Coordinates of C-alpha atoms and ligand atoms in Angstrom, one line a residue:
X1 CA -118.6 70.2 -76.4
X2 CA -119.1 73.2 -74.2
X3 CA -118.0 74.0 -70.7
X4 CA -121.7 74.5 -69.9
X5 CA -122.1 70.7 -70.6
X6 CA -119.6 70.1 -67.8
X7 CA -121.7 72.3 -65.4
X8 CA -124.8 70.5 -66.6
X9 CA -123.1 67.1 -65.9
X10 CA -122.1 68.1 -62.4
X11 CA -125.7 69.0 -61.7
X12 CA -127.1 65.8 -63.2
X13 CA -125.5 63.7 -66.0
X14 CA -128.9 62.8 -67.4
X15 CA -129.5 66.5 -68.2
X16 CA -126.6 66.3 -70.7
X17 CA -128.4 63.4 -72.4
X18 CA -131.7 65.3 -72.8
X19 CA -130.1 68.6 -73.7
X20 CA -127.9 66.9 -76.4
X21 CA -131.0 65.4 -77.9
X22 CA -132.8 68.7 -78.5
X23 CA -134.9 68.9 -75.4
X24 CA -134.9 72.4 -74.1
X25 CA -133.7 73.1 -70.5
X26 CA -136.2 75.8 -69.6
X27 CA -135.0 78.1 -66.9
X28 CA -138.1 79.9 -65.6
X29 CA -137.9 83.7 -65.5
X30 CA -138.8 85.0 -62.1
X31 CA -137.7 87.7 -59.6
X32 CA -134.8 85.7 -58.1
X33 CA -133.4 85.1 -61.6
X34 CA -133.7 88.8 -62.5
X35 CA -131.9 89.6 -59.2
X36 CA -129.0 87.3 -60.3
X37 CA -128.9 88.8 -63.8
X38 CA -128.8 92.3 -62.3
X39 CA -126.1 91.4 -59.8
X40 CA -124.0 89.9 -62.6
X41 CA -124.2 93.1 -64.7
X42 CA -123.4 95.1 -61.6
X43 CA -120.2 93.1 -61.0
X44 CA -119.1 94.0 -64.5
X45 CA -119.1 97.6 -63.3
X46 CA -116.8 97.0 -60.3
X47 CA -113.6 98.0 -62.2
X48 CA -115.1 101.4 -63.1
X49 CA -116.3 102.0 -59.6
X50 CA -113.1 100.9 -57.8
X51 CA -111.0 103.2 -60.0
X52 CA -112.5 106.1 -58.0
X53 CA -109.6 107.5 -56.0
X54 CA -111.2 108.0 -52.6
X55 CA -113.9 105.5 -51.8
X56 CA -115.5 105.2 -48.5
X57 CA -118.5 103.1 -47.3
X58 CA -121.0 105.9 -48.2
X59 CA -119.9 106.9 -51.7
X60 CA -119.1 103.3 -52.7
X61 CA -122.7 102.4 -51.8
X62 CA -124.0 105.4 -53.9
X63 CA -121.8 104.3 -56.9
X64 CA -123.1 100.8 -56.6
X65 CA -126.7 102.0 -56.4
X66 CA -126.2 104.2 -59.5
X67 CA -124.6 101.2 -61.4
X68 CA -127.5 99.0 -60.4
X69 CA -129.9 101.5 -61.8
X70 CA -127.9 101.5 -65.0
X71 CA -128.0 97.7 -65.1
X72 CA -131.8 97.8 -64.7
X73 CA -132.1 100.1 -67.8
X74 CA -129.7 98.0 -69.8
X75 CA -131.0 94.5 -69.0
X76 CA -134.0 94.5 -71.4
X77 CA -131.6 95.7 -74.2
X78 CA -129.0 93.0 -73.4
X79 CA -131.4 90.0 -73.0
X80 CA -134.6 90.9 -75.0
X81 CA -135.5 87.2 -75.6
X82 CA -135.1 86.1 -72.0
X83 CA -136.9 89.0 -70.6
X84 CA -140.0 88.8 -72.8
X85 CA -142.1 87.3 -70.1
X86 CA -140.9 89.5 -67.3
X87 CA -143.5 92.0 -66.2
X88 CA -142.8 95.3 -64.4
X89 CA -143.8 93.9 -61.1
X90 CA -141.4 91.0 -61.4
X91 CA -138.7 93.3 -62.6
X92 CA -139.2 95.6 -59.6
X93 CA -139.1 92.7 -57.2
X94 CA -135.8 91.4 -58.7
X95 CA -134.3 94.9 -58.6
X96 CA -135.4 95.4 -54.9
X97 CA -133.7 92.1 -53.9
X98 CA -130.5 93.1 -55.8
X99 CA -130.6 96.5 -54.0
X100 CA -130.8 94.8 -50.7
X101 CA -127.4 93.1 -51.4
X102 CA -125.6 96.5 -52.0
X103 CA -124.6 97.1 -48.4
X104 CA -122.9 93.8 -48.0
X105 CA -121.2 94.1 -51.4
X106 CA -119.9 97.6 -50.5
X107 CA -118.5 96.3 -47.2
X108 CA -116.8 93.3 -48.8
X109 CA -115.3 95.4 -51.6
X110 CA -113.9 97.9 -49.1
X111 CA -112.4 95.1 -47.0
X112 CA -110.8 93.7 -50.2
X113 CA -109.4 97.1 -51.0
X114 CA -107.8 97.3 -47.6
X115 CA -106.5 93.7 -47.6
X116 CA -105.1 93.4 -51.1
X117 CA -104.6 97.1 -52.1
X118 CA -106.2 99.0 -54.9
X119 CA -103.9 98.1 -57.8
X120 CA -103.9 94.3 -57.2
X121 CA -107.7 94.3 -56.7
X122 CA -108.2 96.3 -59.9
X123 CA -106.0 94.0 -61.8
X124 CA -108.0 91.0 -60.6
X125 CA -111.4 92.4 -61.7
X126 CA -110.6 94.5 -64.7
X127 CA -111.2 92.6 -68.0
X128 CA -108.7 92.5 -70.7
X129 CA -111.5 90.9 -72.7
X130 CA -115.2 90.5 -71.7
X131 CA -117.0 87.2 -72.5
X132 CA -114.4 86.0 -75.2
X133 CA -115.1 82.7 -76.9
X134 CA -112.3 80.2 -76.0
X135 CA -111.9 77.0 -77.8
X136 CA -109.5 74.1 -78.0
X137 CA -109.6 71.4 -80.8
X138 CA -107.3 69.2 -78.8
X139 CA -109.7 69.2 -75.8
X140 CA -112.8 69.3 -78.0
X141 CA -114.0 72.0 -75.7
X142 CA -115.2 75.6 -75.9
X143 CA -116.4 78.0 -73.3
X144 CA -117.0 81.7 -72.5
X145 CA -115.5 83.1 -69.3
X146 CA -117.1 86.2 -67.9
X147 CA -113.8 87.9 -68.6
X148 CA -110.1 87.4 -69.0
X149 CA -108.0 89.4 -66.6
X150 CA -104.2 90.0 -66.4
X151 CA -103.1 89.3 -62.9
X152 CA -99.4 89.1 -61.8
X153 CA -98.4 89.2 -65.4
X154 CA -100.6 86.1 -66.3
X155 CA -103.7 86.1 -68.4
X156 CA -106.4 84.1 -66.5
X157 CA -110.1 83.4 -66.8
X158 CA -112.6 84.8 -64.4
X159 CA -116.2 83.8 -63.9
X160 CA -119.0 85.8 -62.2
X161 CA -121.3 83.7 -60.2
X162 CA -124.5 85.4 -59.0
X163 CA -125.7 82.7 -56.5
X164 CA -124.6 81.8 -53.0
X165 CA -121.0 81.8 -51.8
X166 CA -119.3 79.2 -49.6
X167 CA -117.7 80.5 -46.4
X168 CA -114.2 79.7 -47.9
X169 CA -113.0 78.9 -51.3
X170 CA -115.4 78.2 -54.1
X171 CA -118.1 75.6 -54.8
X172 CA -116.9 72.4 -56.5
X173 CA -118.9 73.2 -59.7
X174 CA -117.4 76.7 -59.9
X175 CA -113.9 75.2 -59.4
X176 CA -114.3 72.8 -62.3
X177 CA -116.0 75.4 -64.4
X178 CA -113.0 77.8 -63.9
X179 CA -110.4 75.0 -64.3
X180 CA -112.1 73.9 -67.6
X181 CA -111.7 77.5 -68.9
X182 CA -108.1 77.6 -67.7
X183 CA -107.3 74.4 -69.6
X184 CA -108.9 75.8 -72.8
X185 CA -107.0 79.1 -72.4
X186 CA -103.7 77.2 -71.8
X187 CA -104.3 75.3 -75.1
X188 CA -105.1 78.5 -76.9
X189 CA -102.2 80.5 -75.6
X190 CA -99.6 77.8 -75.1
X191 CA -98.8 79.2 -71.7
X192 CA -99.6 77.6 -68.3
X193 CA -102.6 79.1 -66.5
X194 CA -101.9 78.3 -62.9
X195 CA -105.0 79.9 -61.4
X196 CA -108.4 81.5 -62.2
X197 CA -110.9 83.7 -60.4
X198 CA -114.5 83.3 -59.3
X199 CA -116.4 86.5 -58.4
X200 CA -119.5 86.0 -56.2
X201 CA -121.5 88.9 -57.4
X202 CA -124.2 88.9 -54.7
X203 CA -121.5 89.3 -52.0
X204 CA -118.8 91.4 -53.7
X205 CA -116.3 88.6 -53.0
X206 CA -113.4 87.5 -55.2
X207 CA -112.0 84.1 -54.8
X208 CA -108.8 82.7 -56.4
X209 CA -108.8 79.1 -57.6
X210 CA -105.5 77.3 -57.9
X211 CA -105.5 74.9 -60.9
X212 CA -104.4 71.6 -59.4
X213 CA -103.6 68.4 -61.3
X214 CA -106.5 66.7 -59.5
X215 CA -108.9 69.3 -61.0
X216 CA -107.4 68.9 -64.4
X217 CA -107.9 65.2 -64.2
X218 CA -111.5 65.6 -63.0
X219 CA -112.3 68.0 -65.9
X220 CA -110.8 65.5 -68.5
X221 CA -112.8 62.7 -66.9
X222 CA -116.1 64.5 -67.0
X223 CA -115.4 65.7 -70.6
X224 CA -115.0 62.0 -71.7
X225 CA -118.2 61.1 -69.9
X226 CA -120.0 63.9 -71.6
X227 CA -118.7 62.8 -75.0
X228 CA -120.0 59.3 -74.2
X229 CA -123.5 60.6 -73.2
X230 CA -123.7 62.8 -76.3
X231 CA -122.8 59.7 -78.4
X232 CA -126.0 58.0 -77.0
X233 CA -125.2 56.5 -73.5
X234 CA -127.9 57.3 -71.1
X235 CA -126.7 57.7 -67.5
X236 CA -128.6 56.3 -64.5
X237 CA -131.3 58.6 -63.1
X238 CA -129.8 60.7 -60.2
X239 CA -132.8 61.5 -58.0
X240 CA -132.0 64.7 -56.2
X241 CA -133.2 68.2 -55.4
X242 CA -132.9 69.3 -59.0
X243 CA -135.6 66.9 -60.1
X244 CA -138.5 68.8 -58.5
X245 CA -138.0 71.8 -61.0
X246 CA -136.3 70.0 -63.9
X247 CA -137.9 70.6 -67.3
X248 CA -136.8 67.1 -68.4
X249 CA -138.6 65.4 -65.5
X250 CA -141.4 64.1 -67.7
X251 CA -139.1 62.5 -70.2
X252 CA -136.8 61.3 -67.5
X253 CA -139.5 59.3 -65.7
X254 CA -140.7 57.8 -68.9
X255 CA -137.6 55.5 -68.7
X256 CA -134.5 54.8 -70.8
X257 CA -136.1 51.9 -72.6
X258 CA -138.8 54.2 -74.1
X259 CA -136.4 56.9 -75.0
X260 CA -134.0 54.5 -76.6
X261 CA -136.7 53.6 -79.1
X262 CA -136.7 57.2 -80.3
X263 CA -132.9 57.8 -80.3
Ligands
SF4_1 S1 -135.5 64.8 -63.5 FE1 -133.8 64.6 -62.1 S2 -132.6 62.8 -62.9 FE2 -134.0 63.4 -64.5 S3 -132.7 64.8 -65.8 FE3 -133.8 66.1 -64.4 S4 -132.5 66.4 -62.6 FE4 -131.7 64.6 -63.8

């Protein structure tokens, strides 16, 4: 089982059912998705940019702009399959939207430099490993954090999220995603992982997530439910905003009785 199943479950438990039975969850390629992909790549450049000794609002903006241009060039090389259907116009639109975020990203990174200091901020964003595969046989769970960072002497997972950012803290789905990765890392390393990070790439904001017992319990509970779904249990349909653009909608509305004939 993968941490992405946990995210899928949080969105809609039925999606886990369809995905585990070979139906493909199609995520449409469009300008907003390209914008998110670019911002995620940009965030991976923060450590290099923040190492610059004397950053101010102007030169930080220029460094971010240059890194975004680099990400634009690299993206088709990094994700050739996903970008097959993306035309030049869509690409330009996505890049323009990402560029429009740069001012706010620069402002927030400078505020973080002021508030936390350069060395702690660099430690929190600099990867010891980028996108490592973590797995735990005991938890029957694997996952790939955006990076592992060493902060205050502890190796912790960090995820880069390119979407919206809550006013404070992190979204519940991001919290459980980060906690699931912390649990796997703990099982791999044999050392407690008391916190994790979530980077909101479209805002240049870094949020720390404390790994609480309640979150651990929730991750374990969801993992067991996902196992049950993968074994054949079909959850109730959860009508919600995801349904309107869900690639499983047709199968979902055909009803559990029909599907159970096939599976
Ligand atoms: S159509 Fe709605 S209920 Fe069905 S799988 Fe998709 S999101 Fe879930």
